[in-house]
Short mmCIF file of C-alpha atoms and ligand atoms in Angstrom, two decimals:
data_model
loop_
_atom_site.label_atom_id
_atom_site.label_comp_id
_atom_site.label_asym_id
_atom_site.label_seq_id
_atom_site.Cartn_x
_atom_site.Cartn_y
_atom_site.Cartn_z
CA UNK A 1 12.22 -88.93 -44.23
CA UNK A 2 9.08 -91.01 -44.73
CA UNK A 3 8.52 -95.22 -45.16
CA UNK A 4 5.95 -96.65 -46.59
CA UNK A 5 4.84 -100.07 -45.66
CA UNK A 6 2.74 -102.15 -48.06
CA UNK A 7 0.31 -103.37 -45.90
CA UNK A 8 -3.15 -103.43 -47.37
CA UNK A 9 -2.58 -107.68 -48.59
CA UNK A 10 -5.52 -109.85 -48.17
CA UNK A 11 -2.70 -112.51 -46.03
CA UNK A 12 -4.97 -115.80 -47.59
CA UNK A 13 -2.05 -118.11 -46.68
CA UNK A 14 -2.68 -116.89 -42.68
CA UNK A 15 -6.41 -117.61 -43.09
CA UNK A 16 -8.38 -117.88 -40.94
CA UNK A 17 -6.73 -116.14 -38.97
CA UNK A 18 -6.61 -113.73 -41.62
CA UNK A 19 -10.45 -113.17 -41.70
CA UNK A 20 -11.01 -111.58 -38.66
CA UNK A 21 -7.48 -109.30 -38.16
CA UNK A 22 -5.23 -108.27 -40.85
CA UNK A 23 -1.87 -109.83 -41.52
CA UNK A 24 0.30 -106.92 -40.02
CA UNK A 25 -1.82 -106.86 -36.69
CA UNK A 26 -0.92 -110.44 -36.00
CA UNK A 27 1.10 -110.42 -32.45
CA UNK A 28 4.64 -111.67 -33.66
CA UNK A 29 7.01 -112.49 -30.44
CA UNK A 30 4.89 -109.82 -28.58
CA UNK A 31 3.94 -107.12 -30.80
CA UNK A 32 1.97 -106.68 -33.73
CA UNK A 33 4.04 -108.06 -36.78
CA UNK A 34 3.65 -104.45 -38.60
CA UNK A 35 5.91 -103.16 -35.41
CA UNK A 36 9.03 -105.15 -36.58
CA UNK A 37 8.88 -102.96 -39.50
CA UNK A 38 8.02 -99.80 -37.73
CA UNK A 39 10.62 -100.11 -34.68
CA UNK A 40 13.92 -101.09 -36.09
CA UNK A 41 13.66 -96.94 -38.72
CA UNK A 42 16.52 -95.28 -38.79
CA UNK A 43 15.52 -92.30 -36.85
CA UNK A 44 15.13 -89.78 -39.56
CA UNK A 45 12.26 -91.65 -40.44
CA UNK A 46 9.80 -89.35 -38.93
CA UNK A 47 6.23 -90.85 -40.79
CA UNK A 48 5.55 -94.20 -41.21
CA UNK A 49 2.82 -94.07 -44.60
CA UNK A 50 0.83 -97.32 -44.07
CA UNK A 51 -0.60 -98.21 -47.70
CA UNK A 52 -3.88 -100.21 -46.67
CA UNK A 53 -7.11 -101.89 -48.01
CA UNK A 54 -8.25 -105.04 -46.10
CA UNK A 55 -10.02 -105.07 -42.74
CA UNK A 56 -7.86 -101.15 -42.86
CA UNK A 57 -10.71 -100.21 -39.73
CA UNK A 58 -8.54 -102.28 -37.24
CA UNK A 59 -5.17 -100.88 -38.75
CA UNK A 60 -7.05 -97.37 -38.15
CA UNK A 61 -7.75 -98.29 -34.56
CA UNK A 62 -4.48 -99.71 -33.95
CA UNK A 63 -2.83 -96.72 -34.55
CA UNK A 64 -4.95 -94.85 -32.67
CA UNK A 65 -4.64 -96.63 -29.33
CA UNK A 66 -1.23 -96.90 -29.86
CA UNK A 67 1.83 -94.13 -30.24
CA UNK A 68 4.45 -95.91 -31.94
CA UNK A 69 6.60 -92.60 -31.78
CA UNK A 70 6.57 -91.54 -35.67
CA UNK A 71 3.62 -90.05 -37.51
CA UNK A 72 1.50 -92.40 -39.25
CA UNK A 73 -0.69 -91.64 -42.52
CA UNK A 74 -2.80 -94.32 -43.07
CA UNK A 75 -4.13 -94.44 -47.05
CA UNK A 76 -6.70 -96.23 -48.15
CA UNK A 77 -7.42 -98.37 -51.46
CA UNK A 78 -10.83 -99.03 -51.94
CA UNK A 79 -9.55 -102.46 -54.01
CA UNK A 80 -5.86 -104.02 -53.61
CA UNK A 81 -4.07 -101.90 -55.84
CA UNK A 82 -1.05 -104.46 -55.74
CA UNK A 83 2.28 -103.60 -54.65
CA UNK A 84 3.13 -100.37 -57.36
CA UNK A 85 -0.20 -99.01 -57.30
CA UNK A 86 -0.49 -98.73 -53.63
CA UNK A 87 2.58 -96.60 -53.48
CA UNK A 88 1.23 -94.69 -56.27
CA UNK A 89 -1.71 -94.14 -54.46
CA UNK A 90 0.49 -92.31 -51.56
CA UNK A 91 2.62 -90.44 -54.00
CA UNK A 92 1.51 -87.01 -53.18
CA UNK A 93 3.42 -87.56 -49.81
CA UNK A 94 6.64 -88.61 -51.35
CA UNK A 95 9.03 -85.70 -52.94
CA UNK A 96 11.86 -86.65 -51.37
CA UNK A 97 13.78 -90.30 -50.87
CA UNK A 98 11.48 -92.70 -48.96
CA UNK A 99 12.30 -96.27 -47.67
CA UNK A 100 9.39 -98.81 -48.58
CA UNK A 101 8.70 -102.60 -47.25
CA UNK A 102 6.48 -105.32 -47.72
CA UNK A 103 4.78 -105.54 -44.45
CA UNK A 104 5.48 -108.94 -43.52
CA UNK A 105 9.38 -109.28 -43.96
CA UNK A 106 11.23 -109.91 -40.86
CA UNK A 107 15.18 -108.93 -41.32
CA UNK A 108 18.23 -107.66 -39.78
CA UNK A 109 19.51 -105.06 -42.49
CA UNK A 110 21.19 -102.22 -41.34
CA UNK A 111 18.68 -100.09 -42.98
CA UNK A 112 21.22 -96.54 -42.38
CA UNK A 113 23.80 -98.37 -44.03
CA UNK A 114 21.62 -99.36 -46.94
CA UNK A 115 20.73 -95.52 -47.11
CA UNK A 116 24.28 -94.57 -47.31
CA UNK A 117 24.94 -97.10 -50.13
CA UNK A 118 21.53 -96.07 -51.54
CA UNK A 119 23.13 -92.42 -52.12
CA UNK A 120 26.43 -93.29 -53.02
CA UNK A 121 25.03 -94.97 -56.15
CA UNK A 122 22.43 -92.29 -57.08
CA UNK A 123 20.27 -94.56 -58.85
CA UNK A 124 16.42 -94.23 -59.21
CA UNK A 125 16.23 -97.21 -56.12
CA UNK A 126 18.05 -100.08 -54.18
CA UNK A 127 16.94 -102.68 -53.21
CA UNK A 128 17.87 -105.57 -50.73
CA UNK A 129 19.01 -109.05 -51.60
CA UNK A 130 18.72 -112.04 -49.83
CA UNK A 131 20.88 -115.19 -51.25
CA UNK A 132 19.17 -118.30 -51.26
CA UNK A 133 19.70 -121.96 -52.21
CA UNK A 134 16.38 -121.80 -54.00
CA UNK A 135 15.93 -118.87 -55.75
CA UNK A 136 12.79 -120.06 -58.43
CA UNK A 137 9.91 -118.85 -56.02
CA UNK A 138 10.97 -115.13 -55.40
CA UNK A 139 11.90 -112.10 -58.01
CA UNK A 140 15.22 -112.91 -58.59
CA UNK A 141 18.44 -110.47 -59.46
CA UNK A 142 21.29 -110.52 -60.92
CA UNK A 143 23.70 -107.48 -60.74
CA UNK A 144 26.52 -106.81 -62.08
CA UNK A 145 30.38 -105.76 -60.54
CA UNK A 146 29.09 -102.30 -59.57
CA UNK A 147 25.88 -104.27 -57.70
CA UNK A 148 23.52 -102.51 -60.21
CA UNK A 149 20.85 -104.50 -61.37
CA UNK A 150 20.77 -105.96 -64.74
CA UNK A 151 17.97 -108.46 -64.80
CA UNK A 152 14.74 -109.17 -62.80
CA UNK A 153 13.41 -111.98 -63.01
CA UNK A 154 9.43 -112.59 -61.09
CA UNK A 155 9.33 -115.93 -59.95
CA UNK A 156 11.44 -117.56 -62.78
CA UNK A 157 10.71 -121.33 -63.83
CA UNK A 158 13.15 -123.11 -61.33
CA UNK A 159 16.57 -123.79 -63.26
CA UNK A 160 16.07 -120.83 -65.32
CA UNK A 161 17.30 -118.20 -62.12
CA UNK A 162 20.05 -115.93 -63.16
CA UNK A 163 21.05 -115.41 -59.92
CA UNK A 164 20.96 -116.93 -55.77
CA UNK A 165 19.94 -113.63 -54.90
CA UNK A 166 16.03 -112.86 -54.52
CA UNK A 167 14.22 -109.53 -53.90
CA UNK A 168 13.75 -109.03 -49.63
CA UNK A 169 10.60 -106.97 -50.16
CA UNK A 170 12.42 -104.01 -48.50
CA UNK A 171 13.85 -100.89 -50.57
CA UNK A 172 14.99 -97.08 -51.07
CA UNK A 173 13.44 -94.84 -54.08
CA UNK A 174 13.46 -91.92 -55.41
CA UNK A 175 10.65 -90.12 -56.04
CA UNK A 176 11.50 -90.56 -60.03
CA UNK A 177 10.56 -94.42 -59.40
CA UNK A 178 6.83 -93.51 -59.27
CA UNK A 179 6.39 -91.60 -62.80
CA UNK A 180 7.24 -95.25 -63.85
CA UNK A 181 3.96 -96.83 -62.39
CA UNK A 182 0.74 -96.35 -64.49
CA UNK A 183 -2.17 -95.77 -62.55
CA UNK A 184 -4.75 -98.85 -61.21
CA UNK A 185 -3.44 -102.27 -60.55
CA UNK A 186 -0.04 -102.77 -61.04
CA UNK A 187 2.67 -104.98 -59.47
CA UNK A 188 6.04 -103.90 -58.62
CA UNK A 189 7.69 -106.99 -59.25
CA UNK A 190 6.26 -107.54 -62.61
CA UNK A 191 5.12 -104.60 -64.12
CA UNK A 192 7.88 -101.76 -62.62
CA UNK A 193 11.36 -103.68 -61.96
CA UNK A 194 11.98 -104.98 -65.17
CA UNK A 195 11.45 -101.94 -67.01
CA UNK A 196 13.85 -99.09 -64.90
CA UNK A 197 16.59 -101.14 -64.62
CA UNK A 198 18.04 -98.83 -67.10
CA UNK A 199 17.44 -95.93 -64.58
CA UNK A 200 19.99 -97.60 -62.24
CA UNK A 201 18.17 -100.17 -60.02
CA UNK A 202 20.90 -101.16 -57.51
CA UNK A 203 21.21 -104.64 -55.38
CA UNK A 204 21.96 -104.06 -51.59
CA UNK A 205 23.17 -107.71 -50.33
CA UNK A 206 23.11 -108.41 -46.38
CA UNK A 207 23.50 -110.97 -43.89
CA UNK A 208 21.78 -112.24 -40.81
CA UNK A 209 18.53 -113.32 -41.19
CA UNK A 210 15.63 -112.56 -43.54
CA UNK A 211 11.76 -113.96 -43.38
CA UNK A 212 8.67 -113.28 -45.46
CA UNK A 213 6.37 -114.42 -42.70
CA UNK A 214 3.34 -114.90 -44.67
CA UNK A 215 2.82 -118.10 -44.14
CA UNK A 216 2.40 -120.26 -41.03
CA UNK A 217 5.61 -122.18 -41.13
CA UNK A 218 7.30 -118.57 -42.23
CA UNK A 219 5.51 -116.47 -39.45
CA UNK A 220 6.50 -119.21 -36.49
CA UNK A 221 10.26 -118.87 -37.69
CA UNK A 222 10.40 -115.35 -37.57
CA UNK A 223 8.91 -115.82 -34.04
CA UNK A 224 11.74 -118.20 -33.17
CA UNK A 225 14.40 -115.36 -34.10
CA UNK A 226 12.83 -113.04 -32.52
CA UNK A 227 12.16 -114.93 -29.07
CA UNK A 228 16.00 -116.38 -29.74
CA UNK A 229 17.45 -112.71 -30.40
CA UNK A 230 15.71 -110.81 -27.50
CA UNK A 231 13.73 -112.39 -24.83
CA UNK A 232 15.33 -115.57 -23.95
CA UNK A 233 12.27 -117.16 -21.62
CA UNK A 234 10.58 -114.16 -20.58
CA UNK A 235 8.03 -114.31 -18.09
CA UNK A 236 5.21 -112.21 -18.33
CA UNK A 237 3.52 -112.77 -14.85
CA UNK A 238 5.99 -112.65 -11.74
CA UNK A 239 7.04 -116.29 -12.16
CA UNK A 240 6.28 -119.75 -13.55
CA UNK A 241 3.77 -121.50 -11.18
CA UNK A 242 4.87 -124.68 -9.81
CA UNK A 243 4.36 -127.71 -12.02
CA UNK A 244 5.41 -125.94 -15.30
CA UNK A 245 8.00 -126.85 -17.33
CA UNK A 246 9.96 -124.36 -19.79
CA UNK A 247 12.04 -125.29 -22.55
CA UNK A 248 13.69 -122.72 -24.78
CA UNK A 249 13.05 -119.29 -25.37
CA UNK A 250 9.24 -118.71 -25.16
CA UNK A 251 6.93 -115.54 -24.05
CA UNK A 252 3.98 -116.03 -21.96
CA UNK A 253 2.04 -112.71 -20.79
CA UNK A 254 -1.03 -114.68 -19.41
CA UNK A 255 -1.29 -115.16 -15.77
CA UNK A 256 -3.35 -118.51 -16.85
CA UNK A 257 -0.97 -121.23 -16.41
CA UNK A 258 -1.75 -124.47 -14.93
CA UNK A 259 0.95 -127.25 -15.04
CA UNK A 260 1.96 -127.99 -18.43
CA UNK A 261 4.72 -128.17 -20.70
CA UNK A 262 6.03 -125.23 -22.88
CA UNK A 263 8.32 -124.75 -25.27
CA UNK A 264 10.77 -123.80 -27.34
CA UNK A 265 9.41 -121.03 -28.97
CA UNK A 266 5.99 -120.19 -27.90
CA UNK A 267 4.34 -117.07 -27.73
CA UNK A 268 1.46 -117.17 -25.07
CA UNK A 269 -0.41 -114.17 -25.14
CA UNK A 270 -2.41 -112.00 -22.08
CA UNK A 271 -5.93 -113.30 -21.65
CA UNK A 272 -4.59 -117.09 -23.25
CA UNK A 273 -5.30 -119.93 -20.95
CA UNK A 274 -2.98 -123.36 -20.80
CA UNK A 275 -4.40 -126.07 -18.87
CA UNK A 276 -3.59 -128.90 -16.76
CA UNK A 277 -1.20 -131.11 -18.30
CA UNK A 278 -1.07 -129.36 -21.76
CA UNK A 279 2.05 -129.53 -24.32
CA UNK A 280 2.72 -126.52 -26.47
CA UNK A 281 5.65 -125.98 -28.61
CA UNK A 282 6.71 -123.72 -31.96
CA UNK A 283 3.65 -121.98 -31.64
CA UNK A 284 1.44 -119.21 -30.94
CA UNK A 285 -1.66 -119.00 -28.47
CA UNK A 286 -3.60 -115.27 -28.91
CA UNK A 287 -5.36 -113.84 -26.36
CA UNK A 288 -9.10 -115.60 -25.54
CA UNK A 289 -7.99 -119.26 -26.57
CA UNK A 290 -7.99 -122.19 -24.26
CA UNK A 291 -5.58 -125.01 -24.74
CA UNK A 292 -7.29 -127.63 -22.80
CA UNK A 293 -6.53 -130.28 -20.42
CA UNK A 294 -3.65 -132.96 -21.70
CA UNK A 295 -4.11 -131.50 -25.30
CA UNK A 296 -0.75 -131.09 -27.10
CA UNK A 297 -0.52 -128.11 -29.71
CA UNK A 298 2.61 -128.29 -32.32
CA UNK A 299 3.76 -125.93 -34.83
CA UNK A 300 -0.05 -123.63 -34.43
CA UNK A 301 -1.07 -120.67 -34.43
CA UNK A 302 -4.05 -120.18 -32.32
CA UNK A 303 -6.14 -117.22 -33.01
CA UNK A 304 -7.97 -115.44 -30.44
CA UNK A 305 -10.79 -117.06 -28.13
CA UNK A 306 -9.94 -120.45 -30.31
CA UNK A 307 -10.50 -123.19 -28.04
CA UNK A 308 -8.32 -126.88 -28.43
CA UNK A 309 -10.40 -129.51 -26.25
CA UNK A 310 -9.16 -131.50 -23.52
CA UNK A 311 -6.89 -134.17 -25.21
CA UNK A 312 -6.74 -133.21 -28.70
CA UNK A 313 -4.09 -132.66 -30.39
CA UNK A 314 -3.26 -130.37 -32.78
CA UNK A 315 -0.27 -130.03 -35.33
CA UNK A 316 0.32 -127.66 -38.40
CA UNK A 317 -2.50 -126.18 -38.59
CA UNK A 318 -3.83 -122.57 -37.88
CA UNK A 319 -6.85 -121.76 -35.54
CA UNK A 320 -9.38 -119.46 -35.57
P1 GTP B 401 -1.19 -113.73 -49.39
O1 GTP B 401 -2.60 -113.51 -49.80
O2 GTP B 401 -1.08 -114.78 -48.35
O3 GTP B 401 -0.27 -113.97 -50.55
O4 GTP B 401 -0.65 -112.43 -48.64
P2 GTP B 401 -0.66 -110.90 -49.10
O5 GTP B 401 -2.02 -110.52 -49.53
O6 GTP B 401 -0.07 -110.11 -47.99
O7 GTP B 401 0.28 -110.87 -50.37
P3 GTP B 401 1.85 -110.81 -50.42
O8 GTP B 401 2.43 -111.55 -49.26
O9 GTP B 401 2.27 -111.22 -51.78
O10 GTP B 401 2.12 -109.24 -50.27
C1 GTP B 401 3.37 -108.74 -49.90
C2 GTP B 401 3.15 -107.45 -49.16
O11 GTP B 401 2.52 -106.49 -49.99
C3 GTP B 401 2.25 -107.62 -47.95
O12 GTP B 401 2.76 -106.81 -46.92
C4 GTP B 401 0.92 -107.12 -48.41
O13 GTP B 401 0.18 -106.52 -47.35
C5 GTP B 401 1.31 -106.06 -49.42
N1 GTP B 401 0.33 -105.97 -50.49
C6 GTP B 401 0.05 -106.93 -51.41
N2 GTP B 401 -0.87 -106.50 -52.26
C7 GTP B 401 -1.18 -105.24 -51.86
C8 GTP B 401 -2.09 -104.25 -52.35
O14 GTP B 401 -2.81 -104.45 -53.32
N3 GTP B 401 -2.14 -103.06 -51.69
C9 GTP B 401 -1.35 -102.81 -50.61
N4 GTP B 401 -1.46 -101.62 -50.02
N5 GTP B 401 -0.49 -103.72 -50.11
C10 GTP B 401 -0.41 -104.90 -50.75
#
């Protein structure tokens, strides 16, 4: 069975960051964010499709240097095609039913019970459903008692939702779902969804957590999860030295510690150095940058080689 992740997004709400690595290569709670998707396949999922376009050379490389246990086919789009022309684009390697993401969504759905639900129903797709308080800034559905879909709404004017329920960005097709997508530019949300509900579009609700981690304060609270769910205050090197102080759940690879304060929920990257008498917390340091002496860095991320002087500080902002 193949995925394909959607993954070829110009990330402008990560910039700069975003300028010099693309969105899914950004190191999330260790690895690259695009690994969140990649890791938690059912295991018939034996190729991984990756549907690129920006900075795709460091995506290439990525994949290279790194065996992440499935095949990957990496496809190119010489422009964005948007979300339903990129998997157009890689329709030659679909005959079969496929799973297919957004490549920034961070969630815990059971994606093998999703497939079983997905094939009970026989529709042309399903996809999954996160409820929200909010629903006026996502695609929203509403379904009805069978949990088929019956209206789609693309970022609907806030009091006009018909549901709580908003598209996750993650989903199962049929191959059928692509003769609906013209070729060029097209979006999924807007220009697909709305016209095959009719073709049995199906709503998979689940629980536990769910993050489109596009932006900074998105990304850093998928990081939190993540740190919170599996590595409660890991240690890279063989211990803290003396003089620092851990709160929380962090990660910290680099061997470049000097007495500081850390924590919760920092991500400290190999090669990162934290200096005398530094604060860091809900935040992530890459690999190269220097958090100098007595600065203090809140809710950041810190791209690589990025350097905060001795006793600035820094807060809500991203670094490159
Ligand atoms: P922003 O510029 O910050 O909005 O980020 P983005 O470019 O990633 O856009 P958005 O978050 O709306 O995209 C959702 C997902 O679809 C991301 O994983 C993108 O990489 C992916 N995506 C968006 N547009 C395209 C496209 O034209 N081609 C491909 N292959 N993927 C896309």
């Amino acid at each position: 069975m193949k995925a394909v992740i959607l993954a070829g997004g110009l990330g402008t709400r990560l910039r700069p960051l975003t300028f010099s690595m693309p969105k899914p290569l950004i190191p999330m709670a260790g690895p690259p964010m695009v690994r969140h998707i990649i890791d938690p396949l059912p295991k018939e999922v034996d190729t991984v499709i990756l549907a690129v376009s920006y900075m795709k050379d460091l995506l290439e490389r990525y994949f290279r240097e790194n065996d992440v246990g499935r095949d990957i086919i990496l496809i190119n789009e010489d422009e964005p095609m948007g979300t339903g022309g990129a998997l157009k684009n890689v329709s030659k390697w679909l005959d079969d039913t496929f799973f297919a993401f957004n490549g920034d969504v961070i969630c815990s759905i059971d994606l093998t019970t999703m497939l079983e639900v997905h094939k009970a129903h026989r529709g042309i797709g399903t996809m999954a459903l996160w409820p929200v308080s909010d629903p006026s800034a996502f695609g929203v559905a509403a379904t009805d008692d069978l949990g088929r879909i019956t209206t789609f709404q693309e970022k609907p004017p806030k009091g006009k939702e018909l549901s709580n329920k908003i598209n996750a960005g993650a989903y199962i097709f049929e191959p059928a779902l692509l003769d609906h997508i013209s070729e060029g530019v097209v979006s999924l949300e807007r220009e697909v969804f709305p016209h095959i509900l009719h073709r049995s579009l199906y709503g998979y609700t689940f629980d536990g957590y769910w993050i489109d981690a596009g932006t900074r304060e998105n990304f850093l609270c998928a990081q939190h999860i993540l740190l919170d769910r599996g590595q409660s205050n890991t240690c890279g090197i063989d211990n803290y030295p003396t003089g620092v102080r851990v709160i929380g759940n962090n990660l910290i690879e680099t061997d470049y510690l000097e007495p500081s304060t850390i924590g919760p929920n920092v991500y400290v990257e190999n090669g990162a150095k934290v200096c005398r008498g530094a604060t860091i917390s809900n935040s992530l340091i890459m690999e190269g940058a220097i958090i100098g002496n007595r600065a203090t860095v809140l809710n950041c991320m810190v791209g690589p080689g990025a350097i905060v002087d001795d006793g600035v500080t820094i807060s809500d902002e991203i670094l490159a």
